[in-house]
Coordinates of C-alpha atoms in Angstrom, one line a residue:
M26 CA 0.0 0.3 0.2
A27 CA 1.4 3.5 -0.8
S28 CA 1.7 6.3 1.0
T29 CA 3.6 9.5 1.1
L30 CA 7.0 9.9 2.4
E31 CA 6.6 12.0 5.4
K32 CA 3.8 9.5 6.8
F33 CA 6.0 6.4 5.6
I34 CA 8.9 7.6 8.0
H35 CA 7.3 9.4 10.9
S36 CA 5.6 5.7 11.6
L37 CA 8.9 3.8 11.0
D38 CA 10.1 2.2 13.7
P39 CA 14.2 2.4 13.7
R40 CA 14.4 -1.5 14.6
A41 CA 12.6 -2.5 11.3
L42 CA 15.3 -0.8 9.0
P43 CA 16.7 -1.3 6.6
R44 CA 13.7 -1.1 4.1
V45 CA 13.6 -0.5 0.5
L46 CA 10.8 1.7 -1.3
Q47 CA 10.0 2.3 -4.6
I48 CA 9.3 5.6 -5.5
Q49 CA 5.2 5.0 -7.3
S50 CA 4.4 9.0 -7.6
G51 CA 4.5 12.5 -7.1
I52 CA 5.8 15.3 -8.5
Y53 CA 9.1 13.8 -9.4
F54 CA 6.3 11.3 -11.5
Q55 CA 8.6 12.5 -15.2
G56 CA 12.3 11.8 -13.0
S57 CA 13.9 14.5 -11.9
V58 CA 17.1 15.4 -10.4
Y59 CA 17.0 16.4 -6.9
E60 CA 19.8 18.0 -4.3
M61 CA 20.0 17.8 -0.9
F62 CA 23.4 18.4 1.3
G63 CA 25.7 17.8 -2.1
N64 CA 24.1 15.2 -3.1
E65 CA 22.0 14.8 -6.5
C66 CA 19.6 11.9 -7.5
C67 CA 16.7 11.2 -9.8
L68 CA 13.8 10.1 -8.3
S69 CA 11.9 8.9 -11.3
T70 CA 8.7 6.9 -11.0
G71 CA 9.3 3.2 -10.0
E72 CA 13.1 4.4 -8.9
V73 CA 13.8 1.3 -6.4
I74 CA 16.2 2.7 -2.7
K75 CA 17.2 1.0 0.4
I76 CA 16.6 3.1 3.4
I77 CA 19.3 3.1 5.6
G78 CA 18.9 5.6 8.4
F79 CA 17.3 8.4 9.5
K80 CA 17.8 11.2 12.0
I81 CA 15.9 14.9 12.8
N82 CA 16.8 17.7 10.4
K83 CA 14.5 20.4 11.5
L84 CA 11.1 21.2 13.6
I85 CA 7.7 22.8 12.4
A86 CA 6.6 25.0 15.0
S87 CA 2.9 26.2 15.3
I88 CA 1.5 28.1 18.2
C89 CA -0.3 26.3 20.8
E90 CA -3.4 26.9 22.5
N91 CA -5.4 24.5 24.9
N92 CA -3.2 21.7 22.9
E93 CA -4.2 22.8 19.6
V94 CA -2.7 24.3 17.0
S95 CA -4.1 28.6 17.0
R96 CA -6.4 29.5 14.3
F97 CA -4.0 32.6 13.8
S98 CA -1.1 30.4 14.0
A99 CA 1.3 29.9 11.0
K100 CA 4.0 27.4 10.7
V101 CA 7.6 28.5 11.0
E102 CA 10.5 26.4 10.9
L103 CA 12.9 26.0 13.3
P104 CA 16.5 24.6 12.5
L105 CA 17.3 22.1 15.4
N106 CA 20.3 24.8 16.9
F107 CA 17.4 27.4 17.3
P108 CA 18.3 29.3 20.3
G109 CA 16.5 28.4 23.8
L110 CA 15.8 26.5 26.8
Y111 CA 12.1 24.8 26.8
K112 CA 10.1 22.6 29.0
V113 CA 8.0 20.1 27.7
V114 CA 4.9 19.3 28.0
A115 CA 3.3 16.0 29.1
D116 CA 1.3 14.4 26.3
K117 CA -2.3 13.8 27.9
T118 CA -2.9 10.5 24.9
P119 CA -2.1 7.5 26.8
Y120 CA 0.1 4.2 25.5
V121 CA -2.0 1.0 25.7
S122 CA 1.1 -1.3 26.4
I123 CA 4.7 -1.1 27.4
E124 CA 5.6 -2.6 24.0
E125 CA 4.3 0.5 22.3
I126 CA 6.2 3.2 24.3
T127 CA 9.5 0.8 23.8
R128 CA 8.5 1.1 20.1
K129 CA 7.9 5.0 19.8
V130 CA 9.7 6.6 22.8
S131 CA 14.1 6.8 23.0
I132 CA 15.1 5.2 25.9
G133 CA 18.9 5.2 26.2
P134 CA 21.6 5.2 28.4
T135 CA 22.3 9.2 28.8
R136 CA 20.0 11.3 31.4
F137 CA 17.2 11.8 28.5
G138 CA 16.9 8.7 27.5
H139 CA 15.3 7.9 31.4
P140 CA 11.6 9.1 30.5
C141 CA 8.9 8.9 33.3
F142 CA 5.1 7.4 33.1
Y143 CA 2.5 6.9 35.7
S144 CA -0.4 3.9 35.3
P145 CA -3.9 4.8 36.6
E146 CA -4.1 1.5 37.9
D147 CA -2.0 -0.2 40.4
I148 CA 0.5 -3.1 38.6
K149 CA 0.7 -6.3 40.5
L150 CA 4.3 -7.5 39.8
A151 CA 6.1 -10.7 41.5
N152 CA 7.6 -9.1 43.7
I153 CA 6.6 -5.5 43.8
T154 CA 3.3 -4.0 43.4
I155 CA 3.1 -0.6 41.2
K156 CA 0.8 1.9 42.8
H157 CA -1.8 4.0 40.1
G158 CA 0.0 7.4 39.6
E159 CA 3.3 6.4 40.9
Q160 CA 5.8 7.7 38.8
I161 CA 7.9 4.9 36.4
T162 CA 11.6 5.6 35.1
F163 CA 12.4 3.7 31.8
N164 CA 15.7 3.1 31.8
S165 CA 17.0 0.6 29.4
V166 CA 15.3 -2.3 27.0
E167 CA 16.6 -5.8 27.8
E168 CA 16.5 -9.8 27.2
V169 CA 15.2 -10.8 30.5
D170 CA 14.9 -14.8 31.1
G171 CA 13.7 -14.9 27.1
T172 CA 11.5 -12.3 27.1
M173 CA 11.9 -8.7 26.5
A174 CA 11.9 -6.1 28.7
V175 CA 12.0 -2.4 29.7
N176 CA 14.2 -2.4 33.4
C177 CA 12.4 -0.3 35.6
G178 CA 12.7 2.1 38.4
V179 CA 10.9 3.6 41.1
V180 CA 11.4 6.2 44.4
R181 CA 10.0 5.3 47.7
N182 CA 11.3 7.1 51.0
N183 CA 14.3 8.1 49.2
Q184 CA 15.0 4.2 47.9
S185 CA 15.0 3.4 44.6
H186 CA 12.8 0.2 44.0
S187 CA 14.5 -2.0 40.8
F188 CA 12.0 -4.2 38.5
T189 CA 11.2 -5.2 34.6
L190 CA 8.1 -4.9 32.8
P191 CA 7.6 -7.3 30.5
L192 CA 7.0 -6.0 26.6
T193 CA 3.6 -7.6 26.2
Q194 CA 2.2 -5.8 29.4
K195 CA -0.9 -3.7 28.7
G196 CA -2.8 -1.1 30.5
K197 CA -2.6 2.7 30.0
F198 CA 0.6 4.7 30.7
Y199 CA 0.2 8.5 30.8
E200 CA 3.7 10.8 30.0
C201 CA 4.9 12.1 33.7
E202 CA 5.3 16.4 34.1
D203 CA 8.9 17.2 33.5
D204 CA 10.4 19.9 35.4
Q205 CA 13.9 19.7 33.2
I206 CA 14.7 22.6 30.6
Y207 CA 16.2 21.6 27.4
T208 CA 17.5 22.2 24.1
L209 CA 15.5 22.8 21.2
K210 CA 18.7 19.7 19.5
E211 CA 18.1 17.6 22.6
I212 CA 13.8 17.4 22.2
A213 CA 14.5 16.7 18.9
E214 CA 16.5 14.1 19.6
W215 CA 14.9 12.0 22.9
K216 CA 11.7 13.9 23.7
I217 CA 9.2 13.8 20.2
P218 CA 7.7 10.1 20.0
K219 CA 7.1 9.0 16.5
C220 CA 3.8 9.0 15.2
R221 CA 3.2 12.2 18.0
N222 CA 3.8 15.9 17.3
R223 CA 5.3 17.6 20.7
I224 CA 4.4 20.4 23.0
V225 CA 7.2 22.7 24.6
K226 CA 6.7 25.7 26.5
L227 CA 9.5 28.5 26.3
S228 CA 11.3 28.1 29.6
N229 CA 13.7 31.5 29.0
T230 CA 12.7 34.2 27.3
L231 CA 15.5 35.0 23.9
H232 CA 17.6 37.1 24.9
T233 CA 17.1 39.5 21.2
W234 CA 15.1 39.1 18.9
D235 CA 15.0 40.9 15.6
C236 CA 13.2 41.0 13.1
S237 CA 14.4 37.4 11.7
N238 CA 13.3 35.6 14.3
P239 CA 10.1 33.6 13.0
L240 CA 8.9 33.8 16.4
P241 CA 6.4 37.0 17.7
E242 CA 8.1 39.4 19.5
N243 CA 8.7 38.3 23.5
F244 CA 6.3 34.6 22.9
D245 CA 6.5 32.8 25.8
G246 CA 3.9 31.0 24.5
C247 CA 3.5 26.8 23.9
L248 CA 4.2 25.3 20.5
I249 CA 3.9 22.7 18.9
L250 CA 6.9 21.3 17.4
T251 CA 6.5 18.6 14.0
P252 CA 9.8 16.9 13.0
V253 CA 11.3 17.0 9.2
Y254 CA 13.6 13.7 8.7
E255 CA 16.3 13.8 7.2
V256 CA 16.8 9.8 5.7
Q257 CA 19.8 8.3 4.9
A258 CA 19.3 6.0 0.8
V259 CA 21.0 3.9 -0.7
M260 CA 20.4 4.1 -4.5
K261 CA 20.6 0.8 -6.9
F262 CA 23.7 2.1 -9.2
R263 CA 25.2 4.3 -6.7
K264 CA 28.2 4.1 -4.3
D265 CA 27.3 6.8 -2.0
I266 CA 24.8 7.8 0.3
V267 CA 22.2 10.4 -1.2
H268 CA 20.3 12.6 2.1
I269 CA 16.1 13.1 1.1
L270 CA 14.2 15.3 3.9
S271 CA 10.9 13.6 5.1
D272 CA 8.7 15.5 3.2
L273 CA 9.7 15.5 0.1
D274 CA 6.4 15.3 -1.8
V275 CA 6.6 11.8 -3.4
E276 CA 4.8 8.8 -2.9
V277 CA 6.5 5.1 -1.7
K278 CA 5.2 1.8 -1.7
D279 CA 7.2 -0.8 0.8
I280 CA 8.9 -3.6 -1.1
T281 CA 10.8 -5.2 1.6
D282 CA 10.0 -8.4 1.6
C283 CA 9.9 -9.0 -1.6
Y284 CA 13.0 -7.9 -2.7
D285 CA 16.7 -9.3 -3.4
I286 CA 18.2 -6.8 -0.2
S287 CA 21.8 -8.2 -0.8
S288 CA 21.7 -6.3 -4.5
F289 CA 22.2 -2.8 -2.9
L290 CA 25.4 -2.0 -1.5
Q291 CA 25.8 -2.3 2.4
P292 CA 26.8 0.8 4.4
L293 CA 28.8 0.2 6.9
S294 CA 29.1 2.4 10.0
L295 CA 32.2 2.2 12.3
E296 CA 30.1 0.2 14.9
D297 CA 28.9 -1.9 12.2
V298 CA 32.9 -2.9 11.6
F299 CA 34.3 -2.7 15.0
E300 CA 31.2 -5.2 15.8
R301 CA 33.1 -7.8 13.3
T302 CA 35.4 -10.3 15.2
S303 CA 38.9 -10.0 15.2
K304 CA 39.9 -12.8 12.6
E305 CA 37.7 -10.8 10.2
F306 CA 40.2 -7.9 10.2
P307 CA 42.6 -6.6 8.1
V308 CA 39.8 -5.9 5.1
I309 CA 40.0 -3.4 2.4
A310 CA 37.4 -1.3 2.4
E311 CA 35.6 1.9 0.4
I312 CA 33.8 4.9 1.8
M313 CA 30.8 6.0 0.9
E314 CA 30.4 8.8 3.2
G315 CA 33.4 10.5 4.7
P316 CA 33.8 12.9 7.7
S317 CA 33.5 16.3 8.3
G318 CA 36.4 18.0 9.8
S319 CA 40.4 19.6 8.3
Q320 CA 42.0 17.6 11.3
K321 CA 44.1 14.8 9.5
P322 CA 43.1 12.2 8.9
Y323 CA 39.2 13.1 9.1
N324 CA 40.5 15.7 5.6
L325 CA 41.6 12.7 4.3
L326 CA 38.5 10.2 4.2
H327 CA 37.2 11.7 1.6
T328 CA 33.9 9.4 -0.5
G329 CA 34.9 7.3 -3.0
K330 CA 38.7 7.0 -1.2
E331 CA 39.9 3.1 -0.5
I332 CA 41.2 2.4 3.1
V333 CA 42.7 -0.7 4.9
I334 CA 41.4 -1.3 7.9
Y335 CA 44.4 -3.5 9.7
K336 CA 42.5 -4.1 13.2
K337 CA 39.9 -3.1 15.9
Y338 CA 41.4 -2.8 19.6
Q339 CA 40.8 -0.8 22.9
A340 CA 43.4 1.8 23.7
T341 CA 43.5 4.7 26.4
R342 CA 43.0 8.2 26.2
V343 CA 43.7 11.4 28.9
L344 CA 40.3 13.6 28.6
A345 CA 41.9 17.4 28.6
S346 CA 40.1 20.8 28.9
E347 CA 41.9 24.1 28.2
I348 CA 42.3 26.5 31.4
R349 CA 40.6 29.1 31.2
S350 CA 37.6 31.2 32.7
D351 CA 35.1 32.5 30.0
S352 CA 33.7 29.7 28.0
P353 CA 33.7 28.2 25.8
K354 CA 36.6 26.0 26.3
R355 CA 38.5 23.2 24.2
H356 CA 38.5 19.7 24.8
F357 CA 41.2 17.5 23.7
L358 CA 41.5 13.6 23.7
I359 CA 45.5 12.7 23.8
P360 CA 46.9 9.2 23.6
M361 CA 49.5 8.0 25.6
S362 CA 51.9 8.3 22.4
Y363 CA 51.9 11.9 22.8
K364 CA 55.9 13.0 22.7
G365 CA 55.6 16.2 24.0
K366 CA 56.8 17.2 27.6
F367 CA 54.8 19.7 29.7
K368 CA 55.3 21.8 32.7
R369 CA 52.9 21.6 35.9
R370 CA 50.9 24.7 36.1
P371 CA 49.3 26.4 39.9
R372 CA 46.1 23.8 40.4
E373 CA 42.8 26.7 42.2
F374 CA 41.1 24.5 45.0
P375 CA 37.5 26.0 46.1
T376 CA 37.0 24.7 49.5
A377 CA 39.2 22.9 51.7
Y378 CA 37.3 19.3 50.9
D379 CA 39.0 19.9 47.6
L380 CA 42.7 20.4 49.9
E381 CA 42.3 17.0 51.3
I382 CA 41.4 15.4 47.7
A383 CA 44.1 16.9 46.5
R384 CA 47.0 16.2 49.0
S385 CA 49.7 13.2 48.0
E386 CA 52.0 11.7 50.4
K387 CA 54.3 12.0 47.4
E388 CA 55.2 16.3 48.0
Q389 CA 54.0 18.2 50.5
L390 CA 50.8 20.5 49.1
H391 CA 51.7 24.2 49.4
V392 CA 48.9 26.9 49.0
V393 CA 48.3 30.3 48.8
A394 CA 45.4 31.7 50.3
T395 CA 42.9 33.8 47.8
K396 CA 40.0 34.5 49.9
A397 CA 39.6 35.2 53.1
F398 CA 37.6 33.3 55.2
D399 CA 35.9 34.7 59.0
S400 CA 35.7 30.9 61.7
P401 CA 32.7 31.1 63.7
H402 CA 34.3 28.9 66.0
K403 CA 37.3 30.2 68.6
E404 CA 38.9 27.1 68.0
L405 CA 39.1 27.4 64.0
F406 CA 41.9 29.2 62.5
S407 CA 40.3 32.3 60.4
V408 CA 41.6 33.1 56.8
S409 CA 43.0 35.9 55.4
V410 CA 44.6 36.3 51.8
G411 CA 47.6 35.6 51.0
D412 CA 47.8 33.5 53.9
Q413 CA 50.0 30.9 52.6
F414 CA 49.5 27.0 54.8
L415 CA 51.1 23.5 53.8
V416 CA 48.1 20.8 53.9
Q417 CA 49.1 18.2 56.1
Q418 CA 45.9 15.8 57.4
C419 CA 42.1 15.1 57.6
Q420 CA 41.1 15.0 61.9
T421 CA 37.9 16.2 64.0
S422 CA 37.7 18.4 66.6
E423 CA 35.6 19.4 69.1
V424 CA 34.0 23.1 69.0
L425 CA 31.7 24.4 71.2
Y426 CA 28.6 25.3 69.3
E427 CA 25.8 26.7 71.0
G428 CA 26.9 26.5 73.6
R429 CA 27.3 22.7 73.2
K430 CA 30.2 20.3 72.6
K431 CA 30.2 19.4 68.4
V432 CA 32.7 16.9 67.0
I433 CA 33.5 18.4 63.1
D434 CA 35.6 17.0 60.3
V435 CA 39.5 19.4 59.9
L436 CA 42.0 20.0 57.9
A437 CA 45.5 20.3 59.6
C438 CA 48.0 22.5 57.8
E439 CA 50.9 24.5 59.0
Q440 CA 50.8 28.0 58.3
I441 CA 54.0 29.4 56.6
L442 CA 55.5 32.5 58.7
S443 CA 58.1 34.8 58.5
D444 CA 60.9 32.9 60.6
T445 CA 58.3 29.8 61.8
Y446 CA 55.6 27.4 61.4
K447 CA 52.6 27.1 63.3
K448 CA 49.6 24.5 63.2
V449 CA 46.4 25.3 62.3
L450 CA 43.2 23.2 62.3
L451 CA 40.4 24.8 58.8
P452 CA 37.2 23.6 59.0
M453 CA 36.3 21.1 56.3
Y454 CA 33.0 23.5 54.6
M455 CA 35.0 25.8 54.7
E456 CA 34.3 28.3 51.1
G457 CA 37.4 30.1 50.4
G458 CA 40.0 30.1 47.6
F459 CA 43.3 28.7 47.5
V460 CA 45.9 28.6 44.5
E461 CA 48.6 26.0 44.4
V462 CA 52.3 27.2 44.8
I463 CA 54.2 24.8 42.6
H464 CA 58.1 24.1 43.5
D465 CA 58.4 21.6 41.0
K466 CA 59.9 22.3 37.5
K467 CA 60.6 19.3 35.7
Q468 CA 59.5 18.5 32.4
Y469 CA 57.1 15.3 32.6
Q470 CA 55.9 13.0 29.7
L471 CA 52.2 11.9 30.1
S472 CA 52.6 8.7 31.0
E473 CA 54.6 10.0 33.8
I474 CA 52.3 12.4 34.9
C475 CA 49.2 9.3 34.9
K476 CA 51.3 7.1 37.1
E477 CA 53.3 9.7 39.5
F478 CA 49.8 11.9 40.1
R479 CA 46.7 12.3 40.5
L480 CA 44.1 13.4 37.7
P481 CA 42.7 16.5 37.6
F482 CA 46.0 18.4 36.7
N483 CA 47.2 21.6 35.2
V484 CA 49.7 21.6 32.9
K485 CA 50.9 23.2 30.0
V486 CA 53.5 21.9 26.8
S487 CA 56.6 22.9 27.4
V488 CA 57.9 20.5 24.5
R489 CA 55.3 20.1 21.2
D490 CA 55.2 16.8 19.8
L491 CA 57.7 17.2 16.3
S492 CA 56.6 13.9 15.5
I493 CA 52.5 16.0 14.7
E494 CA 52.5 18.7 11.6
E495 CA 50.4 20.7 13.8
D496 CA 51.0 20.4 17.8
V497 CA 47.1 21.7 18.7
L498 CA 48.3 21.6 22.2
A499 CA 51.3 23.8 22.4
A500 CA 49.5 26.9 21.2
V501 CA 47.1 25.8 24.5
P502 CA 48.0 27.9 27.6
G503 CA 47.4 25.9 30.1
L504 CA 45.6 22.0 29.8
Q505 CA 43.5 20.4 33.1
F506 CA 44.4 16.7 32.6
E507 CA 40.9 15.4 34.0
E508 CA 40.8 11.9 33.7
E509 CA 41.8 8.7 31.5
I510 CA 39.1 7.0 29.5
T511 CA 39.0 3.8 27.8
D512 CA 37.2 3.5 23.8
S513 CA 37.5 2.0 20.9
Y514 CA 39.0 2.7 17.9
L515 CA 39.8 1.0 14.5
L516 CA 43.9 1.4 12.7
I517 CA 43.5 2.7 9.2
G518 CA 45.9 3.3 6.6
S519 CA 45.1 3.9 2.6
T520 CA 45.7 1.3 0.0
S521 CA 47.4 4.2 -2.1
S522 CA 49.8 5.0 -0.1
P523 CA 50.4 2.2 2.5
V524 CA 53.7 4.4 4.6
E525 CA 51.7 4.8 7.8
S526 CA 48.3 4.7 9.6
W527 CA 45.7 6.1 12.0
E528 CA 43.6 5.5 14.8
I529 CA 40.1 6.5 14.4
P530 CA 37.4 6.6 17.2
V531 CA 34.7 4.4 16.7
Y532 CA 31.9 6.5 18.5
R533 CA 33.1 10.1 17.7
L534 CA 33.3 9.5 14.0
N535 CA 30.2 9.5 11.3
M536 CA 31.3 7.5 8.8
S537 CA 29.9 5.2 6.0
V538 CA 32.1 2.3 4.4
H539 CA 31.7 -0.9 1.9
L540 CA 33.8 -4.0 2.5
L541 CA 35.8 -5.3 -0.7
S542 CA 36.7 -8.8 -1.5
R543 CA 40.0 -7.8 -2.7
D544 CA 43.4 -9.2 -1.4
I545 CA 45.2 -7.4 1.0
Q546 CA 49.3 -7.0 0.2
T547 CA 50.1 -5.4 4.2
V548 CA 48.8 -7.1 6.9
V549 CA 51.7 -5.8 9.3
P550 CA 50.1 -1.6 9.4
P551 CA 53.2 0.5 9.0
A552 CA 54.0 3.2 11.7
T553 CA 50.9 4.5 13.5
K554 CA 50.7 8.3 14.0
T555 CA 49.9 10.5 16.6
T556 CA 47.0 12.4 16.3
V557 CA 45.5 14.5 19.3
E558 CA 41.8 14.3 18.9
E559 CA 39.8 17.7 19.6
I560 CA 36.5 16.7 20.4
S561 CA 33.0 19.7 20.9
E562 CA 31.5 19.6 24.0
E563 CA 28.5 17.3 23.1
Q564 CA 31.4 14.7 22.9
Y565 CA 33.3 16.3 25.5
Y566 CA 30.0 15.3 28.3
M567 CA 29.5 12.0 26.8
V568 CA 33.2 11.1 27.5
R569 CA 33.7 12.7 30.6
R570 CA 32.7 10.0 33.5
Y571 CA 34.3 11.2 37.2
E572 CA 31.9 14.4 36.8
N573 CA 29.4 12.3 39.0
Q574 CA 31.5 10.4 40.8
T575 CA 33.5 13.5 42.1
L576 CA 32.7 13.4 46.1
H577 CA 30.8 16.8 47.2
P578 CA 32.2 19.0 50.4
P579 CA 30.1 18.0 54.0
P580 CA 27.1 20.3 54.3
R581 CA 27.9 23.5 56.7
P582 CA 26.4 23.7 59.9
P583 CA 24.0 26.3 60.8
K584 CA 25.8 29.5 61.4
K585 CA 25.5 31.0 64.9
P586 CA 22.3 33.2 65.8
T587 CA 22.7 37.1 64.9

């Protein structure tokens, strides 16, 4: 049965990909050249294409009144980077099963992928009863004892209780109210269900408004968002991937079940290649769609180029960020093969608790106070700007508080005076400011820093890596090494000039290839070139792990009554 491309894509489950479609009719029924994102393709009646992926490209917005499109509202087109922060309005139409939720709602590992629902009826399970109206968080979908189910959780009395709901579970499930705020891009990626529109409310008024803004001036109401998808497709006699917008006025018919899908080239993402067994490497591949970016080797990986994929493996990187007070900061992943050298830079510590975390047995931590602190207890030390301290150890101390003795955590230090040292105690909750005094002038290799010091750690490049044509780290005035991460890589090289090889990240490089059945002349890869990878802010937060694991200072006791 034929349908519009738009209707087909809006109802398509990504898990059902790939699909083979035949063009039925539309404004392109005589055949026409259609250009999108630099790709030209001719969509004529009877043309067969294979859909391999789709993602939201832009949003069509209408002003919403009483959960309906306003009669006076014109539809406007919003790019995904349109400014503003938005709150998601809960959908009042229920889902009728857990299976429908998993088919239409994005559930994934990030905080955006944990949608919440409630049931108007109690749900009785083997080990727990979910009460009506209780908020259920959907965490992941996986197979449990041979049955597909959703891992869920409820919070009761500040304690989390986990359970599973099978996809066959029927009932009415309503979206919970969401008090988080999101960018339009985050909503497009995670918060628009399949086959449904999404109502959002502008949470913060746009700072600037000009005549190019498609929304009314001072608008602070609700919008109904309808997605327009960018469809990635393969055509029968082409070696590249074409991109088509879903609102293209053509009709299509799904002929997957009666068509030999193997007659198309099989595009593979880097994730697909990485899933192959280690014994299947090395392989030769032709690039169907290369990555964007001018950084080497990405600028060499253009469409049509043949490469050798030598092997897959896990490799260690150090996640580093530029030290600067304003944003945006630059972020880097540095390989252990980096041959430059670093000198230490002073660290900054906002609390006494941070001094305790940074303290090490290898060397004594020497700091200068950059902010005054007046202690509410006579037993503890009051700090002035410029005071210098050697950090000793954490201990407990008795203080007099409202006429009663109280035991609190303190940091024992030695204050450096002109000709002597004075033992002092600083409250662990102390909100001050300290900067490190560096006595160490040694130059360190990256591996030495990771072995000898606790991260995060501040450095600057003192000797650049001469094996890299342009060492981007050398131009950065200061770096903070934040943590070591382990990530997935493919080792690749050029078939035409196999003199060097490069490591490319599997999960951060948008690239498609198809494998060639050709013998490989060189099985041993040539020398691997060191590449410092600069990553975006979004990629930085995806790879960063330590943020949520860092301990926080203990709470400050109540202040003295005035």
